[in-house]
Coordinates of C-alpha atoms in Angstrom, one line a residue:
X194 CA -0.1 0.2 0.1
X195 CA 1.0 3.4 -0.7
X196 CA 0.1 6.8 -0.1
X197 CA 0.2 10.4 -2.4
X198 CA -1.5 13.4 -2.5
X199 CA -2.2 15.3 -5.4
X200 CA -3.6 18.6 -5.8
X201 CA -7.0 18.3 -7.8
X202 CA -9.4 20.3 -9.3
X203 CA -12.9 19.2 -8.0
X204 CA -15.0 18.4 -11.2
X205 CA -11.7 18.9 -13.5
X206 CA -9.2 15.9 -12.9
X207 CA -9.8 11.9 -12.3
X208 CA -7.9 9.7 -10.7
X209 CA -6.3 6.7 -12.3
X210 CA -5.7 3.2 -10.9
X211 CA -3.7 0.9 -12.5
X212 CA -2.7 -2.4 -11.6
X213 CA -2.0 -5.1 -14.4
X214 CA -4.1 -4.9 -16.9
X215 CA -6.9 -3.5 -14.6
X216 CA -7.6 0.2 -15.0
X217 CA -10.1 2.2 -12.9
X218 CA -10.4 6.3 -13.7
X219 CA -12.5 8.2 -10.7
X220 CA -13.0 11.6 -11.4
X221 CA -13.4 14.2 -8.3
X222 CA -16.7 15.6 -8.5
X223 CA -16.4 18.5 -5.6
X224 CA -15.3 18.7 -2.7
X225 CA -17.6 17.1 0.2
X226 CA -18.7 19.2 3.3
X227 CA -21.0 17.3 5.5
X228 CA -22.5 19.4 8.0
X229 CA -23.2 16.5 10.3
X230 CA -19.8 14.7 10.5
X231 CA -17.1 15.2 12.9
X232 CA -14.0 16.6 12.3
X233 CA -11.0 13.8 13.2
X234 CA -10.0 10.9 10.9
X235 CA -13.2 9.3 10.5
X236 CA -15.0 12.8 9.4
X237 CA -11.9 12.9 6.9
X238 CA -12.5 9.6 5.3
X239 CA -16.3 9.9 4.6
X240 CA -15.7 13.2 3.2
X241 CA -12.6 11.5 0.5
X242 CA -15.6 8.9 0.0
X243 CA -17.9 11.9 -1.1
X244 CA -14.6 13.9 -2.9
X245 CA -14.4 10.0 -4.8
X246 CA -18.0 9.7 -5.9
X247 CA -18.3 6.6 -3.3
X248 CA -21.0 8.2 -1.1
X249 CA -23.6 10.9 -2.7
X250 CA -22.8 14.4 -1.9
X251 CA -24.9 16.9 -0.1
X252 CA -24.9 19.4 3.3
X253 CA -26.0 15.8 5.2
X254 CA -24.1 12.1 5.4
X255 CA -26.7 11.1 8.7
X256 CA -24.1 8.9 10.0
X257 CA -26.4 7.7 12.6
X258 CA -29.0 6.1 9.6
X259 CA -28.7 2.2 8.5
X260 CA -27.4 1.0 5.0
X261 CA -30.5 0.5 2.9
X262 CA -30.3 -1.9 0.1
X263 CA -29.9 1.2 -2.6
X264 CA -26.9 3.1 0.0
X265 CA -25.0 -0.8 -0.5
X266 CA -25.8 -1.2 -4.4
X267 CA -23.9 2.4 -5.3
X268 CA -21.5 1.9 -3.0
X269 CA -20.4 -1.7 -4.4
X270 CA -21.0 -0.8 -8.2
X271 CA -18.9 2.3 -7.5
X272 CA -15.8 0.2 -5.7
X273 CA -16.1 -2.8 -7.9
X274 CA -16.5 -0.7 -11.7
X275 CA -16.4 3.1 -11.4
X276 CA -19.3 4.2 -13.3
X277 CA -22.0 1.8 -14.7
X278 CA -23.3 2.7 -18.1
X279 CA -25.7 0.0 -19.5
X280 CA -29.1 -1.3 -19.3
X281 CA -31.5 -0.3 -16.6
X282 CA -33.4 -2.8 -15.1
X283 CA -37.4 -1.6 -15.0
X284 CA -38.4 -2.0 -11.1
X285 CA -41.7 -1.3 -9.6
X286 CA -40.3 0.6 -6.6
X287 CA -37.4 2.6 -8.6
X288 CA -38.0 5.2 -10.8
X289 CA -36.3 5.8 -14.1
X290 CA -35.1 8.6 -13.2
X291 CA -33.8 7.5 -9.8
X292 CA -29.7 8.4 -10.2
X293 CA -29.3 5.1 -8.1
X294 CA -30.9 3.0 -11.1
X295 CA -28.0 2.1 -13.1
X296 CA -25.8 0.6 -9.8
X297 CA -29.0 -1.0 -8.5
X298 CA -29.2 -2.9 -12.0
X299 CA -25.8 -3.4 -12.5
X300 CA -25.9 -5.0 -8.9
X301 CA -28.7 -7.3 -9.8
X302 CA -27.1 -8.7 -13.1
X303 CA -24.2 -9.6 -10.8
X304 CA -26.5 -11.7 -8.7
X305 CA -25.6 -9.6 -5.6
X306 CA -29.0 -8.6 -4.5
X307 CA -32.3 -10.6 -5.5
X308 CA -35.9 -8.9 -6.1
X309 CA -39.6 -10.2 -5.0
X310 CA -42.5 -9.9 -7.7
X311 CA -39.9 -6.9 -9.5
X312 CA -39.7 -4.9 -6.8
X313 CA -35.9 -4.4 -5.4
X314 CA -36.9 -2.3 -1.9
X315 CA -34.3 0.6 -1.8
X316 CA -35.4 2.0 1.0
X317 CA -35.0 -1.1 3.2
X318 CA -32.2 -1.1 5.8
X319 CA -30.4 -4.3 5.1
X320 CA -30.4 -7.0 8.2
X321 CA -27.0 -7.9 9.5
X322 CA -26.9 -11.6 7.9
X323 CA -28.4 -10.2 4.3
X324 CA -25.7 -7.8 3.8
X325 CA -23.2 -10.4 4.4
X326 CA -24.6 -12.6 2.0
X327 CA -24.5 -9.5 -0.4
X328 CA -20.9 -9.3 0.6
X329 CA -19.8 -12.8 0.2
X330 CA -21.0 -12.5 -3.4
X331 CA -19.0 -9.3 -3.7
X332 CA -16.2 -10.8 -2.6
X333 CA -16.4 -13.8 -4.8
X334 CA -16.7 -15.9 -2.0
X335 CA -18.7 -19.9 -2.8
X336 CA -21.2 -20.9 -0.1
X337 CA -20.6 -24.2 1.2
X338 CA -22.6 -27.6 -0.1
X339 CA -25.0 -29.2 2.8
X340 CA -25.8 -28.3 6.0
X341 CA -23.3 -26.5 8.5
X342 CA -21.4 -28.3 10.6
X343 CA -21.3 -26.0 13.6
X344 CA -23.1 -22.7 14.3
X345 CA -20.7 -19.9 13.5
X346 CA -22.4 -17.6 16.3
X347 CA -24.2 -18.8 19.2
X348 CA -27.2 -16.4 18.1
X349 CA -27.4 -18.0 14.8
X350 CA -29.1 -21.5 14.5
X351 CA -27.6 -23.8 11.9
X352 CA -30.8 -24.1 9.9
X353 CA -31.5 -20.3 10.1
X354 CA -31.5 -17.8 7.5
X355 CA -28.2 -16.4 6.0
X356 CA -26.8 -18.9 8.5
X357 CA -24.6 -20.1 5.5
X358 CA -23.7 -16.8 4.6
X359 CA -22.7 -15.5 8.4
X360 CA -20.3 -18.5 8.8
X361 CA -18.5 -18.1 4.8
X362 CA -18.1 -14.1 6.1
X363 CA -16.6 -15.3 9.0
X364 CA -14.4 -18.2 8.0
X365 CA -13.1 -15.5 5.1
X366 CA -11.9 -13.5 7.9
X367 CA -15.1 -10.8 6.7
X368 CA -16.2 -11.0 10.8
X369 CA -14.5 -11.4 13.8

């Protein structure tokens, strides 16, 4: 890992990250100033994520609110692919002019999320188990065949919803 500081003009410059055959370009949109983020290292990190386009910019970030399905779809697709041009899926609860629709469509295409009766439920907060299932898929982790031999945590039943996803995330080191 390395750190480099480069002066940038917001809206003009882009950051290009290259590694082997992979190349990712992230346009620096504008300076992020959230009125509800404290100063210090956590606040600086959140502002940097906003400046790089990983979080939506506005005057408030709402750090105490839960992450929604829309939020995670946008964050994961921006991390994986930067901008997401292409086909937009028509969903019963995401409007065609929603800026998150291309990211949601791509996340659905890659199988990270599921829909029920063509409804994505974009504003639904994620349960920890559901989030682990999505992150397992994003990280390329595979589910074990058969039943679990051991509970991943004392409060997670062997046959419970998301038990396998939680066990895989724990085994991969995504959880402690």
